[in-house]
Amino acid sequence: MTDGFELWLFSTNVPLIRAAVESGVVGIVIDWERAGKPERQAGYDTQIGSDTVEDLMRVRAATPAPIMCRINPFGPWTRQELEAAVQAGANEVLLPMVRSVDEVEQALRWAGGRVGVAVLIETLSAVGLRHQLAQLPLTRVYLGLHDLAIERGTPNPFRAITDGIVELVRSAFSIPFGFGGLTLPDLGFPIPCRLLISEMARLRCKFTFLRRSFLRDVIGRDVRHEVTRILAAIQHASTRPDEELEAAHRELLQAVEQAEPFFQRRNRRVAGGG
């Protein structure tokens, strides 16, 4: 992890976006993914976006920062969604739930170099196709812990760290790689954010997202100050010696194991509507 590490913010809140970009957030993510998501994530404590084409256009008019648009999983609608993202001003599209190389190649053809194409690896098929996907001209790749956990039937989304899947996938790619997500360095529950930052440094990740936990934790705080703190923590982690990062990795593995009952209880509560 170097000075070039990128933070991307999921938001359509223009004042928040402007403050975050002024403080060092590289780009904004607009989230169109909804197809099949309520059924797939039923019983799990996840978030489903509600962003629109109009949101993308409004954010495009408000900031010069790069905009990434997460579209729906590949299907008959993909070409139209990709075209709409291009016309609304996106710089990059993020294709979720990848299950074949062919669908990514088709998205690249439709993009035609007008926007970058990134992929989410969050299916077992995509994990198995990591070496083939690494040969494509993608802008970046992100390993989605929550959907991968759902497909694997593991309540704890961080299990992919202890099982070695995150490191396995990361090793296949030379393009920017990210996983997980960050919030304020002294927060994060049940997995401390400081340990995720250290793991991203250990794996030489190049980007990640600020999303639900960050948006919750920053309420009532100075966004500029908090983004600066996150970036300072990332920079510090990038300078830590390997033995310290390995020690933090072992601490992270222990934290993931200890969090198992929490995720089991949470998912039972969500599934039961409580």
Tab-separated table of N, CA and C in Angstrom, residues 57-192:
chain	number	residue	atom	x	y	z
A	57	MET	N	-26.316	11.868	-12.701
A	57	MET	CA	-26.192	13.139	-13.415
A	57	MET	C	-26.010	14.306	-12.438
A	58	ARG	N	-26.734	14.253	-11.326
A	58	ARG	CA	-26.639	15.324	-10.337
A	58	ARG	C	-25.253	15.350	-9.680
A	59	VAL	N	-24.740	14.178	-9.362
A	59	VAL	CA	-23.404	14.106	-8.765
A	59	VAL	C	-22.351	14.517	-9.787
A	60	ARG	N	-22.543	14.104	-11.056
A	60	ARG	CA	-21.597	14.492	-12.108
A	60	ARG	C	-21.509	16.007	-12.238
A	61	ALA	N	-22.644	16.686	-12.107
A	61	ALA	CA	-22.662	18.148	-12.220
A	61	ALA	C	-22.036	18.822	-11.008
A	62	ALA	N	-21.931	18.086	-9.893
A	62	ALA	CA	-21.488	18.700	-8.644
A	62	ALA	C	-20.008	18.523	-8.356
A	63	THR	N	-19.344	17.568	-9.034
A	63	THR	CA	-17.945	17.295	-8.705
A	63	THR	C	-17.161	16.864	-9.942
A	64	PRO	N	-15.898	17.274	-10.019
A	64	PRO	CA	-15.046	16.777	-11.107
A	64	PRO	C	-14.416	15.425	-10.789
A	65	ALA	N	-14.648	14.916	-9.586
A	65	ALA	CA	-14.047	13.645	-9.179
A	65	ALA	C	-14.555	12.501	-10.057
A	66	PRO	N	-13.749	11.466	-10.247
A	66	PRO	CA	-14.209	10.297	-11.003
A	66	PRO	C	-15.440	9.674	-10.357
A	67	ILE	N	-16.332	9.169	-11.190
A	67	ILE	CA	-17.536	8.498	-10.714
A	67	ILE	C	-17.551	7.063	-11.242
A	68	MET	N	-17.743	6.141	-10.313
A	68	MET	CA	-17.893	4.730	-10.639
A	68	MET	C	-19.370	4.376	-10.456
A	69	CYS	N	-19.954	3.692	-11.414
A	69	CYS	CA	-21.361	3.305	-11.325
A	69	CYS	C	-21.459	1.783	-11.252
A	70	ARG	N	-21.964	1.294	-10.125
A	70	ARG	CA	-22.212	-0.143	-10.024
A	70	ARG	C	-23.550	-0.453	-10.680
A	71	ILE	N	-23.484	-1.222	-11.760
A	71	ILE	CA	-24.698	-1.599	-12.476
A	71	ILE	C	-25.185	-2.949	-11.940
A	72	ASN	N	-26.241	-3.471	-12.527
A	72	ASN	CA	-26.772	-4.764	-12.105
A	72	ASN	C	-25.921	-5.914	-12.649
A	73	PRO	N	-26.049	-7.103	-12.063
A	73	PRO	CA	-25.351	-8.264	-12.625
A	73	PRO	C	-25.689	-8.445	-14.100
A	74	PHE	N	-24.790	-9.070	-14.823
A	74	PHE	CA	-24.919	-9.202	-16.274
A	74	PHE	C	-26.243	-9.856	-16.657
A	75	GLY	N	-26.898	-9.268	-17.665
A	75	GLY	CA	-28.164	-9.793	-18.163
A	75	GLY	C	-28.600	-9.034	-19.399
A	76	PRO	N	-29.834	-9.243	-19.841
A	76	PRO	CA	-30.333	-8.572	-21.040
A	76	PRO	C	-30.319	-7.049	-20.931
A	77	TRP	N	-30.253	-6.539	-19.730
A	77	TRP	CA	-30.301	-5.103	-19.471
A	77	TRP	C	-28.920	-4.443	-19.459
A	78	THR	N	-27.865	-5.240	-19.499
A	78	THR	CA	-26.528	-4.697	-19.222
A	78	THR	C	-26.091	-3.655	-20.242
A	79	ARG	N	-26.330	-3.918	-21.524
A	79	ARG	CA	-25.888	-2.955	-22.536
A	79	ARG	C	-26.574	-1.606	-22.347
A	80	GLN	N	-27.875	-1.645	-22.046
A	80	GLN	CA	-28.623	-0.403	-21.844
A	80	GLN	C	-28.143	0.327	-20.591
A	81	GLU	N	-27.892	-0.418	-19.517
A	81	GLU	CA	-27.415	0.217	-18.289
A	81	GLU	C	-26.024	0.820	-18.478
A	82	LEU	N	-25.181	0.092	-19.169
A	82	LEU	CA	-23.833	0.592	-19.407
A	82	LEU	C	-23.890	1.880	-20.230
A	83	GLU	N	-24.732	1.887	-21.251
A	83	GLU	CA	-24.874	3.076	-22.097
A	83	GLU	C	-25.420	4.251	-21.290
A	84	ALA	N	-26.398	3.967	-20.408
A	84	ALA	CA	-26.959	5.032	-19.577
A	84	ALA	C	-25.897	5.606	-18.643
A	85	ALA	N	-25.043	4.746	-18.115
A	85	ALA	CA	-23.973	5.220	-17.233
A	85	ALA	C	-22.992	6.105	-17.993
A	86	VAL	N	-22.661	5.693	-19.207
A	86	VAL	CA	-21.762	6.501	-20.040
A	86	VAL	C	-22.366	7.877	-20.306
A	87	GLN	N	-23.619	7.882	-20.734
A	87	GLN	CA	-24.266	9.137	-21.100
A	87	GLN	C	-24.466	10.057	-19.899
A	88	ALA	N	-24.622	9.473	-18.712
A	88	ALA	CA	-24.826	10.288	-17.512
A	88	ALA	C	-23.526	10.807	-16.917
A	89	GLY	N	-22.388	10.338	-17.438
A	89	GLY	CA	-21.121	10.906	-17.017
A	89	GLY	C	-20.230	10.028	-16.171
A	90	ALA	N	-20.519	8.734	-16.077
A	90	ALA	CA	-19.657	7.843	-15.302
A	90	ALA	C	-18.296	7.697	-15.981
A	91	ASN	N	-17.270	7.531	-15.171
A	91	ASN	CA	-15.927	7.264	-15.674
A	91	ASN	C	-15.610	5.775	-15.693
A	92	GLU	N	-16.376	5.019	-14.903
A	92	GLU	CA	-16.090	3.605	-14.727
A	92	GLU	C	-17.396	2.897	-14.355
A	93	VAL	N	-17.557	1.669	-14.828
A	93	VAL	CA	-18.685	0.859	-14.374
A	93	VAL	C	-18.145	-0.335	-13.607
A	94	LEU	N	-18.914	-0.735	-12.603
A	94	LEU	CA	-18.530	-1.848	-11.744
A	94	LEU	C	-19.549	-2.953	-11.951
A	95	LEU	N	-19.098	-4.096	-12.470
A	95	LEU	CA	-19.981	-5.216	-12.792
A	95	LEU	C	-19.964	-6.213	-11.640
A	96	PRO	N	-21.121	-6.390	-10.964
A	96	PRO	CA	-21.159	-7.290	-9.801
A	96	PRO	C	-21.503	-8.726	-10.175
A	97	MET	N	-21.338	-9.618	-9.200
A	97	MET	CA	-21.785	-11.015	-9.294
A	97	MET	C	-21.308	-11.697	-10.575
A	98	VAL	N	-20.069	-11.464	-10.940
A	98	VAL	CA	-19.504	-12.059	-12.158
A	98	VAL	C	-19.469	-13.582	-12.023
A	99	ARG	N	-19.911	-14.267	-13.079
A	99	ARG	CA	-19.912	-15.723	-13.077
A	99	ARG	C	-19.226	-16.334	-14.293
A	100	SER	N	-18.856	-15.510	-15.278
A	100	SER	CA	-18.166	-16.049	-16.451
A	100	SER	C	-17.258	-14.992	-17.053
A	101	VAL	N	-16.255	-15.452	-17.768
A	101	VAL	CA	-15.360	-14.544	-18.478
A	101	VAL	C	-16.098	-13.901	-19.648
A	102	ASP	N	-16.985	-14.650	-20.286
A	102	ASP	CA	-17.698	-14.141	-21.457
A	102	ASP	C	-18.489	-12.871	-21.137
A	103	GLU	N	-19.157	-12.845	-19.993
A	103	GLU	CA	-19.963	-11.667	-19.676
A	103	GLU	C	-19.094	-10.436	-19.462
A	104	VAL	N	-17.924	-10.622	-18.890
A	104	VAL	CA	-17.019	-9.490	-18.693
A	104	VAL	C	-16.466	-9.020	-20.029
A	105	GLU	N	-16.106	-9.961	-20.895
A	105	GLU	CA	-15.613	-9.593	-22.227
A	105	GLU	C	-16.683	-8.835	-23.010
A	106	GLN	N	-17.933	-9.251	-22.874
A	106	GLN	CA	-19.004	-8.548	-23.575
A	106	GLN	C	-19.172	-7.137	-23.027
A	107	ALA	N	-19.118	-6.985	-21.722
A	107	ALA	CA	-19.215	-5.645	-21.131
A	107	ALA	C	-18.078	-4.751	-21.606
A	108	LEU	N	-16.897	-5.299	-21.727
A	108	LEU	CA	-15.759	-4.532	-22.232
A	108	LEU	C	-15.990	-4.096	-23.672
A	109	ARG	N	-16.551	-4.983	-24.485
A	109	ARG	CA	-16.830	-4.618	-25.876
A	109	ARG	C	-17.863	-3.496	-25.934
A	110	TRP	N	-18.912	-3.605	-25.131
A	110	TRP	CA	-19.937	-2.568	-25.130
A	110	TRP	C	-19.389	-1.241	-24.596
A	111	ALA	N	-18.500	-1.305	-23.644
A	111	ALA	CA	-17.899	-0.073	-23.118
A	111	ALA	C	-17.052	0.609	-24.183
A	112	GLY	N	-16.370	-0.182	-24.983
A	112	GLY	CA	-15.609	0.353	-26.109
A	112	GLY	C	-14.575	1.389	-25.726
A	113	GLY	N	-14.032	1.295	-24.526
A	113	GLY	CA	-13.011	2.239	-24.104
A	113	GLY	C	-13.548	3.581	-23.641
A	114	ARG	N	-14.868	3.768	-23.691
A	114	ARG	CA	-15.441	5.051	-23.273
A	114	ARG	C	-15.448	5.201	-21.757
A	115	VAL	N	-15.551	4.084	-21.054
A	115	VAL	CA	-15.455	4.051	-19.592
A	115	VAL	C	-14.621	2.842	-19.207
A	116	GLY	N	-14.017	2.916	-18.036
A	116	GLY	CA	-13.336	1.749	-17.513
A	116	GLY	C	-14.344	0.719	-17.043
A	117	VAL	N	-13.927	-0.533	-17.028
A	117	VAL	CA	-14.776	-1.621	-16.526
A	117	VAL	C	-14.033	-2.311	-15.388
A	118	ALA	N	-14.687	-2.360	-14.233
A	118	ALA	CA	-14.168	-3.058	-13.062
A	118	ALA	C	-15.124	-4.182	-12.716
A	119	VAL	N	-14.649	-5.165	-11.953
A	119	VAL	CA	-15.518	-6.281	-11.585
A	119	VAL	C	-15.475	-6.527	-10.089
A	120	LEU	N	-16.604	-7.049	-9.606
A	120	LEU	CA	-16.716	-7.545	-8.239
A	120	LEU	C	-16.586	-9.062	-8.254
A	121	ILE	N	-15.641	-9.570	-7.521
A	121	ILE	CA	-15.519	-11.015	-7.349
A	121	ILE	C	-16.245	-11.368	-6.060
A	122	GLU	N	-17.433	-11.954	-6.204
A	122	GLU	CA	-18.259	-12.268	-5.041
A	122	GLU	C	-19.066	-13.539	-5.268
A	123	THR	N	-18.585	-14.358	-6.220
A	123	THR	CA	-19.159	-15.681	-6.450
A	123	THR	C	-18.013	-16.690	-6.482
A	124	LEU	N	-18.326	-17.936	-6.184
A	124	LEU	CA	-17.296	-18.973	-6.242
A	124	LEU	C	-16.808	-19.169	-7.670
A	125	SER	N	-17.704	-18.936	-8.648
A	125	SER	CA	-17.288	-19.048	-10.053
A	125	SER	C	-16.201	-18.040	-10.369
A	126	ALA	N	-16.393	-16.792	-9.924
A	126	ALA	CA	-15.406	-15.752	-10.195
A	126	ALA	C	-14.084	-16.035	-9.490
A	127	VAL	N	-14.154	-16.572	-8.268
A	127	VAL	CA	-12.921	-16.951	-7.570
A	127	VAL	C	-12.152	-17.967	-8.411
A	128	GLY	N	-12.868	-18.944	-8.958
A	128	GLY	CA	-12.223	-19.960	-9.783
A	128	GLY	C	-11.705	-19.435	-11.106
A	129	LEU	N	-12.268	-18.319	-11.572
A	129	LEU	CA	-11.869	-17.728	-12.858
A	129	LEU	C	-10.868	-16.592	-12.690
A	130	ARG	N	-10.307	-16.453	-11.504
A	130	ARG	CA	-9.471	-15.276	-11.207
A	130	ARG	C	-8.312	-15.108	-12.175
A	131	HIS	N	-7.675	-16.180	-12.586
A	131	HIS	CA	-6.523	-16.052	-13.488
A	131	HIS	C	-6.956	-15.621	-14.884
A	132	GLN	N	-8.097	-16.123	-15.357
A	132	GLN	CA	-8.605	-15.683	-16.660
A	132	GLN	C	-9.053	-14.225	-16.605
A	133	LEU	N	-9.717	-13.845	-15.529
A	133	LEU	CA	-10.159	-12.455	-15.382
A	133	LEU	C	-8.963	-11.510	-15.312
A	134	ALA	N	-7.884	-11.985	-14.746
A	134	ALA	CA	-6.684	-11.148	-14.612
A	134	ALA	C	-6.050	-10.830	-15.962
A	135	GLN	N	-6.416	-11.559	-17.006
A	135	GLN	CA	-5.869	-11.306	-18.335
A	135	GLN	C	-6.649	-10.241	-19.091
A	136	LEU	N	-7.787	-9.815	-18.569
A	136	LEU	CA	-8.633	-8.848	-19.267
A	136	LEU	C	-8.224	-7.415	-18.913
A	137	PRO	N	-8.520	-6.458	-19.812
A	137	PRO	CA	-8.129	-5.058	-19.579
A	137	PRO	C	-9.091	-4.337	-18.631
A	138	LEU	N	-9.150	-4.810	-17.388
A	138	LEU	CA	-10.017	-4.222	-16.379
A	138	LEU	C	-9.303	-3.080	-15.671
A	139	THR	N	-10.079	-2.183	-15.095
A	139	THR	CA	-9.474	-1.065	-14.354
A	139	THR	C	-9.120	-1.445	-12.929
A	140	ARG	N	-9.934	-2.319	-12.318
A	140	ARG	CA	-9.691	-2.737	-10.945
A	140	ARG	C	-10.568	-3.940	-10.646
A	141	VAL	N	-10.284	-4.589	-9.521
A	141	VAL	CA	-11.085	-5.723	-9.078
A	141	VAL	C	-11.274	-5.606	-7.568
A	142	TYR	N	-12.492	-5.923	-7.144
A	142	TYR	CA	-12.837	-5.818	-5.727
A	142	TYR	C	-13.473	-7.114	-5.285
A	143	LEU	N	-13.031	-7.648	-4.161
A	143	LEU	CA	-13.608	-8.870	-3.635
A	143	LEU	C	-14.697	-8.496	-2.639
A	144	GLY	N	-15.949	-8.868	-2.971
A	144	GLY	CA	-17.092	-8.517	-2.129
A	144	GLY	C	-17.328	-9.577	-1.065
A	145	LEU	N	-17.034	-9.242	0.176
A	145	LEU	CA	-17.094	-10.224	1.255
A	145	LEU	C	-18.515	-10.705	1.546
A	146	HIS	N	-19.493	-9.794	1.508
A	146	HIS	CA	-20.840	-10.171	1.938
A	146	HIS	C	-21.516	-11.154	0.984
A	147	ASP	N	-21.527	-10.845	-0.304
A	147	ASP	CA	-22.191	-11.753	-1.233
A	147	ASP	C	-21.441	-13.070	-1.363
A	148	LEU	N	-20.113	-13.026	-1.256
A	148	LEU	CA	-19.368	-14.280	-1.294
A	148	LEU	C	-19.715	-15.141	-0.087
A	149	ALA	N	-19.877	-14.508	1.076
A	149	ALA	CA	-20.264	-15.257	2.272
A	149	ALA	C	-21.646	-15.873	2.117
A	150	ILE	N	-22.563	-15.122	1.498
A	150	ILE	CA	-23.915	-15.646	1.281
A	150	ILE	C	-23.867	-16.874	0.373
A	151	GLU	N	-23.101	-16.789	-0.707
A	151	GLU	CA	-23.013	-17.933	-1.620
A	151	GLU	C	-22.362	-19.129	-0.938
A	152	ARG	N	-21.417	-18.871	-0.047
A	152	ARG	CA	-20.724	-19.959	0.651
A	152	ARG	C	-21.511	-20.466	1.859
A	153	GLY	N	-22.579	-19.736	2.237
A	153	GLY	CA	-23.365	-20.147	3.385
A	153	GLY	C	-22.671	-19.917	4.709
A	154	THR	N	-21.797	-18.915	4.766
A	154	THR	CA	-21.078	-18.588	5.993
A	154	THR	C	-21.615	-17.271	6.556
A	155	PRO	N	-22.178	-17.262	7.764
A	155	PRO	CA	-22.744	-16.029	8.326
A	155	PRO	C	-21.723	-14.909	8.459
A	156	ASN	N	-20.482	-15.258	8.738
A	156	ASN	CA	-19.426	-14.271	8.971
A	156	ASN	C	-18.787	-13.877	7.638
A	157	PRO	N	-18.998	-12.639	7.165
A	157	PRO	CA	-18.447	-12.254	5.861
A	157	PRO	C	-16.921	-12.190	5.841
A	158	PHE	N	-16.307	-12.086	7.005
A	158	PHE	CA	-14.851	-12.000	7.064
A	158	PHE	C	-14.178	-13.366	7.060
A	159	ARG	N	-14.988	-14.408	6.966
A	159	ARG	CA	-14.435	-15.753	6.907
A	159	ARG	C	-13.523	-15.937	5.697
A	160	ALA	N	-13.755	-15.181	4.626
A	160	ALA	CA	-12.898	-15.281	3.430
A	160	ALA	C	-11.472	-14.841	3.717
A	161	ILE	N	-11.280	-14.067	4.793
A	161	ILE	CA	-9.922	-13.688	5.188
A	161	ILE	C	-9.243	-14.870	5.866
A	162	THR	N	-9.923	-15.471	6.840
A	162	THR	CA	-9.302	-16.569	7.576
A	162	THR	C	-9.135	-17.807	6.710
A	163	ASP	N	-10.015	-17.976	5.721
A	163	ASP	CA	-9.926	-19.133	4.822
A	163	ASP	C	-8.864	-18.954	3.738
A	164	GLY	N	-8.306	-17.754	3.633
A	164	GLY	CA	-7.269	-17.504	2.642
A	164	GLY	C	-7.783	-17.112	1.267
A	165	ILE	N	-9.101	-16.965	1.109
A	165	ILE	CA	-9.647	-16.647	-0.216
A	165	ILE	C	-9.242	-15.244	-0.643
A	166	VAL	N	-9.282	-14.294	0.281
A	166	VAL	CA	-8.906	-12.923	-0.081
A	166	VAL	C	-7.475	-12.890	-0.606
A	167	GLU	N	-6.570	-13.531	0.101
A	167	GLU	CA	-5.164	-13.526	-0.324
A	167	GLU	C	-4.981	-14.305	-1.626
A	168	LEU	N	-5.718	-15.380	-1.788
A	168	LEU	CA	-5.642	-16.179	-3.020
A	168	LEU	C	-6.048	-15.349	-4.229
A	169	VAL	N	-7.178	-14.646	-4.118
A	169	VAL	CA	-7.654	-13.826	-5.232
A	169	VAL	C	-6.719	-12.657	-5.460
A	170	ARG	N	-6.290	-12.020	-4.390
A	170	ARG	CA	-5.400	-10.862	-4.539
A	170	ARG	C	-4.132	-11.230	-5.320
A	171	SER	N	-3.590	-12.433	-5.062
A	171	SER	CA	-2.331	-12.838	-5.687
A	171	SER	C	-2.437	-13.007	-7.196
A	172	ALA	N	-3.663	-13.119	-7.720
A	172	ALA	CA	-3.843	-13.338	-9.156
A	172	ALA	C	-3.786	-12.055	-9.965
A	173	PHE	N	-3.922	-10.898	-9.305
A	173	PHE	CA	-4.093	-9.644	-10.034
A	173	PHE	C	-2.933	-8.669	-9.822
A	174	SER	N	-2.553	-8.026	-10.933
A	174	SER	CA	-1.568	-6.933	-10.857
A	174	SER	C	-2.245	-5.574	-10.938
A	175	ILE	N	-3.515	-5.542	-11.343
A	175	ILE	CA	-4.273	-4.294	-11.384
A	175	ILE	C	-4.720	-3.946	-9.963
A	176	PRO	N	-5.200	-2.720	-9.724
A	176	PRO	CA	-5.638	-2.356	-8.380
A	176	PRO	C	-6.660	-3.332	-7.811
A	177	PHE	N	-6.393	-3.775	-6.580
A	177	PHE	CA	-7.231	-4.752	-5.894
A	177	PHE	C	-7.705	-4.175	-4.571
A	178	GLY	N	-8.958	-4.449	-4.218
A	178	GLY	CA	-9.486	-4.031	-2.926
A	178	GLY	C	-10.450	-5.060	-2.373
A	179	PHE	N	-10.736	-4.943	-1.092
A	179	PHE	CA	-11.728	-5.797	-0.453
A	179	PHE	C	-12.237	-5.062	0.781
A	180	GLY	N	-13.309	-5.600	1.373
A	180	GLY	CA	-13.809	-5.034	2.617
A	180	GLY	C	-14.276	-3.601	2.451
A	181	GLY	N	-14.068	-2.817	3.463
A	181	GLY	CA	-14.458	-1.421	3.467
A	181	GLY	C	-13.978	-0.807	4.766
A	182	LEU	N	-13.873	0.499	4.810
A	182	LEU	CA	-13.311	1.155	5.986
A	182	LEU	C	-14.283	2.153	6.592
A	183	THR	N	-14.064	2.414	7.856
A	183	THR	CA	-14.720	3.504	8.559
A	183	THR	C	-13.641	4.244	9.344
A	184	LEU	N	-13.985	4.877	10.439
A	184	LEU	CA	-13.008	5.645	11.204
A	184	LEU	C	-12.015	4.691	11.871
A	185	PRO	N	-10.740	5.055	11.916
A	185	PRO	CA	-9.689	4.122	12.341
A	185	PRO	C	-9.870	3.556	13.745
A	186	ASP	N	-10.510	4.303	14.643
A	186	ASP	CA	-10.687	3.830	16.016
A	186	ASP	C	-12.027	3.140	16.234
A	187	LEU	N	-12.782	2.927	15.168
A	187	LEU	CA	-14.083	2.282	15.270
A	187	LEU	C	-14.073	0.986	14.459
A	188	GLY	N	-15.282	0.497	14.145
A	188	GLY	CA	-15.400	-0.768	13.438
A	188	GLY	C	-15.778	-1.879	14.395
A	189	PHE	N	-16.959	-2.482	14.175
A	189	PHE	CA	-17.429	-3.562	15.048
A	189	PHE	C	-18.193	-4.590	14.214
A	190	PRO	N	-17.950	-5.859	14.443
A	190	PRO	CA	-17.082	-6.445	15.465
A	190	PRO	C	-15.619	-6.574	15.049
A	191	ILE	N	-15.284	-6.180	13.836
A	191	ILE	CA	-13.891	-6.229	13.370
A	191	ILE	C	-13.327	-4.816	13.420
A	192	PRO	N	-12.317	-4.546	14.234
A	192	PRO	CA	-11.752	-3.199	14.315
A	192	PRO	C	-11.214	-2.719	12.970
